[in-house]
Amino acid sequence: MTLEPTPPSSGSSSVSPSESSSPSGITLLRGQIMHTPRNPFEHDGALVTWSDGGLAFDETILAVGNFTDIQRDYPDATVVDARDSLILPGFVDVHVHYPQVHMIGAMGMTLLTWLKTRTLLEEANMANDAYARLAAHNTIQSLLANGTTTALVFGAHFASAQAILFEEALKTGMHIVSGLVVSDQNLRPELEVSPEQAYEQSKTLIQTYHGEGLHYALQPRFSVSCSEAMLEVVGSLMQEFPDVYMQTHINENVDEIAFVRELFPASKDYLDTYDVHGLLGPRSSFAHNIHVSDRELARYAETGSSVAHCPSSNMFIGSGIFDMKRHLAAEIPFALGSDVGGGTGYSLFKEALMSYQGQMLHDNGYLLGPSHLLYLATQAGADVLSIEGIGAFTAGNRADLMVVRPPAGSSLANVLTHSPSAEASLSAVFTLAREESVRQTYLAGKLVHEKPI
Ligand code: GUN
Ligand code: ZN
């Protein structure tokens, strides 16, 4: 893969400075800027980079290009010199569980045992509002500390805990899509509700929180934990509120799939258990999808449904390796999810590295490069969620971004000092950068996270 040449000065994208509000309040961030506004799976070398770049923004991106050009257009902007840093769009995590924030790293188990012995017990603790508030706060801070500015968050089984997550997100301005998790079988009694209760509680939460900034996602946990009646309730809520999202799990683990086959003997396959109740569509996201049939892939494509690709979780709980090439061939949208706490942390840098490594090991793996990794962690997530105005540094987009600078003397700092190219730098960042290298995170132009020096 080749890098695109640094765009000439006339190639900078901008809105006229006169269209912006007052010049005061505009920040001009100077550093090595990288983004992927075009899909690198379709456009070879689609990484766009400026090595001495300028990014002018207030709440939205005003201009991006070479520093001298941007400074000429925005002479009164406050210049922040980050020449020793990389500037990337905020990450979009399309699958992360908030009630699992305190149980990352439960080793030694595969999915069903992991759920039964550790995960569901911890999720039952969300009945306590004070504990749920702590979990919500820690989730949001962990996401921001890792440069994630938008997330599709798998919620709690308790309506009050779910409301608490929305309230905590509103406090920071973080863009989240989330909702009550509903289930009526095969979990623990305290996590189960009747289909009627699920309907009432979900509807109240939608009416209270679905709107600007926050979006609602209906969330049947998985077919193992949902009766036909429960899935039908979810389908009817999707009809009643057509602009809410739906997310669930699918085709993650072979024992899980066998269990679903026993529970739904009349279904064609796992996806069909959701399909017959109308749960597929462009606002529906299915996590994992490792052991997937060709028939199912065709149904995703026909309905515009998308997939959350969660490689660190898939390796940690031993589920398998995502078949990226078949998803690409079927033109199914997918993006990265951390899947905390099955996943091993909030860093989409690490998640992207796990994806790269998984594909290297897969019999029919796709050879990913740094532009694919950046795309999967940013613009692909925006596309999967159909959220416009995030994912890349396009003028008019929300100024959601991160400043990446490794600690002095760290392995990453050593590699970057001797990097021959922007592409090599970005590869090293995806290999070595974690929370400690994300120095600043901005949400809509506002600094919301800063690492102490
Ligand atoms: N399937 C049902 N619930 C879960 C969960 O919490 N994590 C994962 N990885 N898979 C699931
Ligand atoms: Zn999950």
Coordinates of C-alpha atoms and ligand atoms in Angstrom, one line a residue:
M1 CA 0.0 0.0 0.0
T2 CA 1.3 3.5 -0.8
L3 CA 0.6 6.6 1.1
E4 CA -1.2 9.4 -0.6
P5 CA 1.2 12.4 -1.1
T6 CA 0.8 15.2 1.3
P7 CA -2.0 17.3 -0.3
P8 CA -0.8 20.6 -1.8
S9 CA -1.8 23.8 0.0
S10 CA -4.8 24.3 -2.3
G11 CA -5.9 20.8 -1.3
S12 CA -6.7 21.8 2.3
S13 CA -10.4 21.4 3.0
S14 CA -12.0 24.3 4.8
V15 CA -15.0 26.5 5.2
S16 CA -14.4 30.2 4.7
P17 CA -13.1 31.8 7.9
S18 CA -15.7 34.5 7.5
E19 CA -18.4 31.8 7.9
S20 CA -17.1 30.8 11.3
S21 CA -18.2 32.6 14.4
S22 CA -15.8 34.9 16.2
P23 CA -12.1 34.2 15.5
S24 CA -11.5 34.1 19.2
G25 CA -12.4 30.7 20.5
I26 CA -10.8 29.0 17.4
T27 CA -8.0 26.6 18.2
L28 CA -5.3 25.8 15.7
L29 CA -3.7 22.5 16.6
R30 CA -0.3 22.0 14.9
G31 CA 1.0 18.4 14.5
Q32 CA 1.1 15.3 12.4
I33 CA -2.5 14.9 11.3
M34 CA -3.9 11.6 10.0
H35 CA -7.3 10.4 9.0
T36 CA -9.2 8.1 6.6
P37 CA -12.2 10.0 5.1
R38 CA -12.3 7.4 2.3
N39 CA -12.6 3.6 2.8
P40 CA -9.1 2.0 2.4
F41 CA -10.8 -1.3 1.6
E42 CA -12.0 0.4 -1.6
H43 CA -9.4 3.0 -2.2
D44 CA -5.8 1.9 -2.2
G45 CA -3.6 3.9 0.3
A46 CA -6.5 6.0 1.5
L47 CA -4.7 7.4 4.5
V48 CA -4.5 11.2 4.3
T49 CA -1.7 12.8 6.3
W50 CA -0.1 16.2 6.9
S51 CA 3.3 16.0 8.6
D52 CA 3.3 19.7 9.6
G53 CA -0.4 20.0 9.7
G54 CA -2.9 22.4 11.1
L55 CA -6.4 21.7 12.3
A56 CA -8.6 24.7 13.0
F57 CA -11.7 24.1 15.0
D58 CA -14.2 25.6 17.4
E59 CA -17.0 23.1 18.1
T60 CA -16.6 21.8 14.5
I61 CA -13.7 21.3 12.2
L62 CA -13.2 24.5 10.3
A63 CA -10.2 23.6 8.2
V64 CA -7.4 21.0 7.9
G65 CA -4.3 21.1 5.8
N66 CA -0.7 22.4 5.9
F67 CA 0.0 24.5 9.0
T68 CA 1.1 27.6 7.2
D69 CA -2.0 27.7 5.0
I70 CA -4.3 27.2 7.9
Q71 CA -2.6 29.9 9.9
R72 CA -2.9 32.3 7.1
D73 CA -6.6 31.7 7.0
Y74 CA -7.0 31.8 10.8
P75 CA -4.4 34.4 12.0
D76 CA -6.2 35.0 15.3
A77 CA -6.6 31.4 16.3
T78 CA -5.0 30.2 19.4
V79 CA -2.1 28.0 18.2
V80 CA -1.5 24.8 20.2
D81 CA 1.9 23.4 19.2
A82 CA 1.7 19.6 19.2
R83 CA 4.5 19.1 16.6
D84 CA 5.7 16.2 18.7
S85 CA 2.3 14.5 18.5
L86 CA 0.0 12.7 16.1
I87 CA -3.6 14.1 15.8
L88 CA -6.2 11.6 15.0
P89 CA -10.0 11.6 14.9
G90 CA -11.8 10.4 18.0
F91 CA -12.3 6.6 18.0
V92 CA -15.8 5.1 17.6
D93 CA -16.2 1.9 19.7
V94 CA -19.2 -0.1 18.4
H95 CA -19.5 -2.6 21.2
V96 CA -18.6 -2.1 24.9
H97 CA -20.4 -3.3 28.0
Y98 CA -20.7 -0.7 30.7
P99 CA -21.6 -3.1 33.6
Q100 CA -18.4 -5.1 33.0
V101 CA -16.0 -2.2 33.6
H102 CA -14.8 -3.7 36.9
M103 CA -14.3 -7.2 35.7
I104 CA -11.9 -7.0 32.8
G105 CA -9.4 -9.9 32.8
A106 CA -11.5 -12.9 34.0
M107 CA -9.2 -15.6 32.6
G108 CA -9.6 -19.3 32.0
M109 CA -13.2 -19.6 30.7
T110 CA -15.1 -19.7 27.4
L111 CA -18.3 -17.7 26.8
L112 CA -21.0 -19.6 28.7
T113 CA -18.9 -20.4 31.7
W114 CA -17.5 -16.9 31.7
L115 CA -21.0 -15.4 31.7
K116 CA -22.3 -17.8 34.4
T117 CA -19.4 -17.6 36.9
R118 CA -18.2 -14.0 36.7
T119 CA -20.1 -11.7 34.3
L120 CA -23.7 -12.1 35.2
L121 CA -22.9 -11.9 38.9
E122 CA -21.2 -8.6 38.4
E123 CA -24.0 -7.3 36.2
A124 CA -26.4 -8.1 39.1
N125 CA -24.5 -5.5 41.2
M126 CA -25.9 -2.8 38.9
A127 CA -29.1 -3.1 41.0
N128 CA -27.3 -0.8 43.4
D129 CA -27.6 2.8 42.0
A130 CA -24.4 4.0 43.7
Y131 CA -22.4 1.2 42.3
A132 CA -24.0 1.6 38.8
R133 CA -23.0 5.3 38.9
L134 CA -19.4 4.4 39.6
A135 CA -19.4 1.9 36.8
A136 CA -20.9 4.5 34.4
H137 CA -18.5 7.1 35.4
N138 CA -15.5 4.8 35.1
T139 CA -16.7 3.5 31.7
I140 CA -17.0 7.0 30.3
Q141 CA -13.7 8.2 31.7
S142 CA -11.9 5.0 30.4
L143 CA -13.3 5.5 26.9
L144 CA -12.2 9.2 26.8
A145 CA -8.8 8.3 28.3
N146 CA -8.4 5.9 25.3
G147 CA -9.4 8.5 22.7
T148 CA -12.9 7.1 22.2
T149 CA -15.4 9.9 21.6
T150 CA -18.4 7.9 20.4
A151 CA -19.6 4.5 21.6
L152 CA -22.4 1.9 21.1
V153 CA -22.6 0.8 24.7
F154 CA -24.3 -2.4 25.8
G155 CA -26.2 -1.3 28.9
A156 CA -27.5 -2.7 32.1
H157 CA -30.5 -5.0 32.9
F158 CA -31.9 -2.5 35.4
A159 CA -33.7 0.6 34.1
S160 CA -32.3 2.8 36.9
A161 CA -28.8 1.8 36.1
Q162 CA -29.4 2.5 32.4
A163 CA -30.8 5.9 33.2
I164 CA -27.6 6.6 35.3
L165 CA -25.4 5.8 32.3
F166 CA -27.3 8.2 30.1
E167 CA -27.1 10.9 32.8
E168 CA -23.3 10.4 33.2
A169 CA -22.8 10.6 29.4
L170 CA -24.8 13.9 29.3
K171 CA -22.5 15.4 31.9
T172 CA -19.5 15.0 29.6
G173 CA -21.1 15.5 26.2
M174 CA -20.0 12.1 25.1
H175 CA -21.9 10.7 22.2
I176 CA -23.3 7.4 23.2
V177 CA -25.9 5.0 21.8
S178 CA -27.2 2.6 24.5
G179 CA -30.2 1.0 26.1
L180 CA -31.7 -1.3 28.6
V181 CA -30.6 -5.0 28.1
V182 CA -33.7 -7.3 28.1
S183 CA -33.8 -11.0 28.8
D184 CA -36.4 -13.4 30.3
Q185 CA -34.6 -16.8 30.4
N186 CA -31.3 -18.7 31.1
L187 CA -29.5 -15.9 33.0
R188 CA -30.1 -15.2 36.7
P189 CA -33.6 -14.4 38.1
E190 CA -32.6 -10.8 39.1
L191 CA -31.5 -10.0 35.5
E192 CA -34.7 -11.3 34.0
V193 CA -38.0 -9.4 33.3
S194 CA -41.2 -10.3 31.6
P195 CA -41.7 -9.2 28.0
E196 CA -44.4 -6.8 29.2
Q197 CA -42.0 -5.2 31.7
A198 CA -39.3 -5.0 29.1
Y199 CA -41.7 -3.2 26.8
E200 CA -42.7 -0.6 29.4
Q201 CA -39.2 0.0 30.8
S202 CA -37.7 0.3 27.3
K203 CA -40.4 2.7 26.1
T204 CA -40.0 5.0 29.1
L205 CA -36.2 5.1 28.6
I206 CA -36.6 5.8 24.8
Q207 CA -39.1 8.6 25.5
T208 CA -36.8 10.1 28.1
Y209 CA -33.4 9.9 26.5
H210 CA -33.5 9.2 22.8
G211 CA -32.6 12.4 21.0
E212 CA -29.7 14.8 20.2
G213 CA -26.4 13.5 21.6
L214 CA -27.9 10.4 23.1
H215 CA -29.4 7.7 21.1
Y216 CA -31.4 4.6 22.2
A217 CA -30.5 1.0 21.3
L218 CA -32.9 -1.9 22.0
Q219 CA -30.8 -4.7 23.4
P220 CA -32.0 -8.3 23.7
R221 CA -28.9 -9.8 25.2
F222 CA -28.8 -12.8 22.9
S223 CA -31.2 -15.5 21.7
V224 CA -30.1 -17.8 24.6
S225 CA -31.6 -15.4 27.1
C226 CA -34.7 -14.3 25.1
S227 CA -37.9 -16.1 24.5
E228 CA -39.9 -15.7 21.2
A229 CA -42.2 -13.4 23.2
M230 CA -39.3 -11.2 24.3
L231 CA -37.9 -10.9 20.7
E232 CA -41.3 -10.1 19.5
V233 CA -41.5 -7.2 22.0
V234 CA -38.2 -5.9 20.6
G235 CA -39.5 -6.1 17.1
S236 CA -42.6 -4.2 17.9
L237 CA -40.6 -1.5 19.7
M238 CA -38.5 -1.2 16.5
Q239 CA -41.6 -0.6 14.6
E240 CA -43.0 1.9 17.1
F241 CA -39.7 3.8 17.2
P242 CA -38.1 3.3 13.8
D243 CA -35.1 5.6 14.5
V244 CA -33.8 3.7 17.5
Y245 CA -31.0 1.2 17.1
M246 CA -30.9 -2.5 17.9
Q247 CA -27.8 -4.4 19.1
T248 CA -27.3 -7.9 20.2
H249 CA -24.8 -10.9 20.1
I250 CA -24.5 -13.6 17.5
N251 CA -22.4 -16.6 16.3
E252 CA -19.7 -16.0 18.9
N253 CA -19.1 -19.5 20.4
V254 CA -19.9 -23.0 19.2
D255 CA -21.6 -24.1 22.5
E256 CA -23.7 -20.9 22.4
I257 CA -24.8 -21.7 18.8
A258 CA -25.7 -25.3 19.7
F259 CA -27.8 -24.0 22.6
V260 CA -29.6 -21.6 20.3
R261 CA -30.3 -24.5 17.9
E262 CA -31.9 -26.4 20.8
L263 CA -34.0 -23.4 21.9
F264 CA -35.2 -22.5 18.4
P265 CA -35.5 -25.8 16.5
A266 CA -37.6 -24.2 13.8
S267 CA -35.1 -21.5 12.9
K268 CA -33.0 -21.7 9.8
D269 CA -29.9 -20.5 11.8
Y270 CA -28.9 -18.1 14.6
L271 CA -29.6 -14.9 12.6
D272 CA -33.1 -16.2 11.7
T273 CA -34.1 -16.2 15.4
Y274 CA -33.8 -12.4 15.2
D275 CA -34.9 -12.0 11.6
V276 CA -38.4 -13.6 12.1
H277 CA -39.1 -10.9 14.6
G278 CA -38.0 -8.0 12.3
L279 CA -34.8 -7.3 14.2
L280 CA -32.6 -6.8 11.1
G281 CA -31.9 -3.6 9.3
P282 CA -29.5 -0.7 8.8
R283 CA -29.8 0.4 12.4
S284 CA -29.1 -3.1 13.7
S285 CA -25.6 -4.2 14.9
F286 CA -24.6 -7.8 15.7
A287 CA -21.5 -8.4 17.8
H288 CA -19.0 -11.1 16.9
N289 CA -20.4 -13.1 14.0
I290 CA -17.5 -15.5 13.9
H291 CA -19.1 -18.8 13.0
V292 CA -21.4 -17.5 10.2
S293 CA -23.0 -19.3 7.3
D294 CA -23.3 -18.0 3.8
R295 CA -27.0 -17.8 4.1
E296 CA -26.7 -15.5 7.1
L297 CA -24.1 -13.3 5.3
A298 CA -26.5 -12.9 2.5
R299 CA -29.3 -11.8 4.9
Y300 CA -27.1 -9.2 6.6
A301 CA -26.4 -7.8 3.1
E302 CA -30.0 -7.8 2.0
T303 CA -31.1 -6.0 5.2
G304 CA -28.2 -3.6 5.6
S305 CA -27.4 -4.9 9.0
S306 CA -23.9 -4.5 10.4
V307 CA -21.4 -6.4 12.6
A308 CA -19.2 -5.4 15.6
H309 CA -15.8 -6.9 15.2
C310 CA -14.3 -7.5 18.6
P311 CA -11.0 -9.3 18.2
S312 CA -9.5 -9.0 21.6
S313 CA -12.6 -10.5 23.2
N314 CA -12.7 -13.3 20.6
M315 CA -9.2 -14.3 21.5
F316 CA -9.5 -13.8 25.2
I317 CA -12.5 -16.0 25.7
G318 CA -11.4 -18.3 22.9
S319 CA -14.3 -17.8 20.6
G320 CA -12.5 -17.8 17.2
I321 CA -11.2 -15.5 14.5
F322 CA -13.4 -13.2 12.5
D323 CA -13.7 -14.1 8.8
M324 CA -13.0 -10.6 7.5
K325 CA -12.7 -11.6 3.8
R326 CA -16.2 -13.1 3.7
H327 CA -17.7 -10.0 5.3
L328 CA -15.9 -7.8 2.8
A329 CA -17.0 -10.0 -0.1
A330 CA -20.6 -9.8 1.1
E331 CA -20.3 -6.0 1.6
I332 CA -21.4 -6.1 5.2
P333 CA -20.4 -3.0 7.2
F334 CA -18.3 -3.8 10.2
A335 CA -16.2 -1.7 12.7
L336 CA -14.2 -2.3 15.9
G337 CA -15.7 -3.0 19.3
S338 CA -13.7 -3.4 22.5
D339 CA -16.3 -5.7 24.1
V340 CA -15.1 -4.9 27.6
G341 CA -15.1 -7.0 29.8
G342 CA -14.8 -10.0 27.4
G343 CA -12.3 -7.7 25.6
T344 CA -9.0 -6.8 27.3
G345 CA -9.4 -3.1 27.6
Y346 CA -10.7 0.1 26.1
S347 CA -7.9 0.9 23.6
L348 CA -9.0 0.6 20.0
F349 CA -5.3 0.8 19.2
K350 CA -4.9 -2.6 20.9
E351 CA -8.2 -3.8 19.4
A352 CA -7.0 -2.9 15.9
L353 CA -3.6 -4.7 16.6
M354 CA -5.6 -7.8 17.6
S355 CA -7.5 -7.6 14.4
Y356 CA -4.3 -7.3 12.4
Q357 CA -2.8 -10.3 14.2
G358 CA -6.0 -12.4 13.9
Q359 CA -6.1 -11.8 10.2
M360 CA -2.4 -12.8 10.0
L361 CA -3.2 -16.1 11.6
H362 CA -6.5 -16.8 9.8
D363 CA -6.4 -19.4 7.0
N364 CA -8.0 -16.9 4.7
G365 CA -7.0 -13.7 6.4
Y366 CA -7.0 -10.2 5.0
L367 CA -3.7 -8.4 5.1
L368 CA -4.5 -5.2 7.0
G369 CA -2.3 -2.0 7.0
P370 CA -2.3 1.0 9.2
S371 CA -4.9 2.9 7.1
H372 CA -7.3 0.0 7.5
L373 CA -6.8 0.0 11.2
L374 CA -7.4 3.7 11.5
Y375 CA -10.5 3.5 9.3
L376 CA -11.9 0.5 11.3
A377 CA -11.4 2.5 14.6
T378 CA -13.0 5.8 13.3
Q379 CA -14.9 6.3 10.1
A380 CA -16.1 2.7 9.8
G381 CA -17.8 3.0 13.2
A382 CA -19.4 6.3 12.2
D383 CA -20.7 4.5 9.1
V384 CA -22.0 1.5 11.0
L385 CA -23.9 3.8 13.3
S386 CA -25.0 6.1 10.4
I387 CA -23.9 9.1 12.4
E388 CA -22.8 11.9 10.1
G389 CA -20.3 14.5 11.1
I390 CA -17.8 12.3 13.0
G391 CA -15.0 9.9 12.0
A392 CA -12.7 12.1 10.0
F393 CA -11.5 15.7 9.8
T394 CA -13.9 16.9 7.2
A395 CA -14.8 20.6 7.5
G396 CA -18.1 20.9 9.2
N397 CA -17.6 17.6 11.2
R398 CA -17.7 17.7 15.0
A399 CA -14.3 18.4 16.5
D400 CA -13.9 15.0 18.2
L401 CA -10.2 14.2 18.2
M402 CA -7.2 13.0 20.2
V403 CA -3.6 14.1 20.6
V404 CA -1.2 11.1 20.7
R405 CA 2.2 11.6 22.3
P406 CA 4.1 8.7 23.9
P407 CA 5.9 9.2 27.2
A408 CA 9.5 10.3 26.7
G409 CA 11.8 7.3 26.6
S410 CA 9.0 4.8 25.9
S411 CA 9.4 2.1 23.2
L412 CA 6.9 4.0 21.0
A413 CA 8.8 7.3 21.4
N414 CA 12.0 5.6 20.3
V415 CA 10.3 4.1 17.2
L416 CA 8.6 7.4 16.3
T417 CA 11.9 9.3 16.6
H418 CA 13.4 7.1 13.9
S419 CA 10.3 6.5 11.7
P420 CA 10.9 6.8 8.0
S421 CA 7.3 7.6 7.0
A422 CA 3.9 8.6 8.2
E423 CA 2.7 5.0 7.4
A424 CA 5.5 3.5 9.6
S425 CA 4.6 5.9 12.4
L426 CA 0.9 4.9 12.3
S427 CA 1.8 1.2 12.3
A428 CA 4.0 1.7 15.3
V429 CA 1.3 3.7 17.1
F430 CA -1.2 0.9 16.5
T431 CA 1.3 -1.6 17.8
L432 CA 2.6 0.2 20.9
A433 CA 0.2 3.1 21.9
R434 CA -2.2 2.6 24.7
E435 CA -3.9 4.8 27.3
E436 CA -0.6 6.4 28.4
S437 CA 0.0 7.8 25.0
V438 CA -3.4 9.5 24.5
R439 CA -2.5 12.9 26.0
Q440 CA -5.6 14.8 25.2
T441 CA -9.2 14.0 24.0
Y442 CA -11.5 16.7 22.7
L443 CA -15.3 16.4 22.3
A444 CA -16.9 19.0 20.0
G445 CA -13.8 21.1 20.4
K446 CA -13.8 21.0 24.2
L447 CA -10.9 19.4 26.0
V448 CA -12.4 16.6 28.1
H449 CA -9.4 14.5 29.0
E450 CA -5.8 15.5 29.6
K451 CA -3.1 13.2 30.9
P452 CA -0.9 14.7 33.5
I453 CA 2.7 15.1 32.2
Ligands
GUN1 N1 -23.2 -12.9 24.8 C1 -24.2 -12.6 25.6 N2 -23.7 -11.7 26.6 C2 -22.4 -11.5 26.3 C3 -21.4 -10.7 26.9 O1 -21.6 -10.0 27.9 N3 -20.2 -10.7 26.3 C4 -19.9 -11.4 25.2 N4 -18.7 -11.4 24.7 N5 -20.8 -12.2 24.6 C5 -22.1 -12.2 25.2
ZN2 ZN -20.8 -8.1 24.0

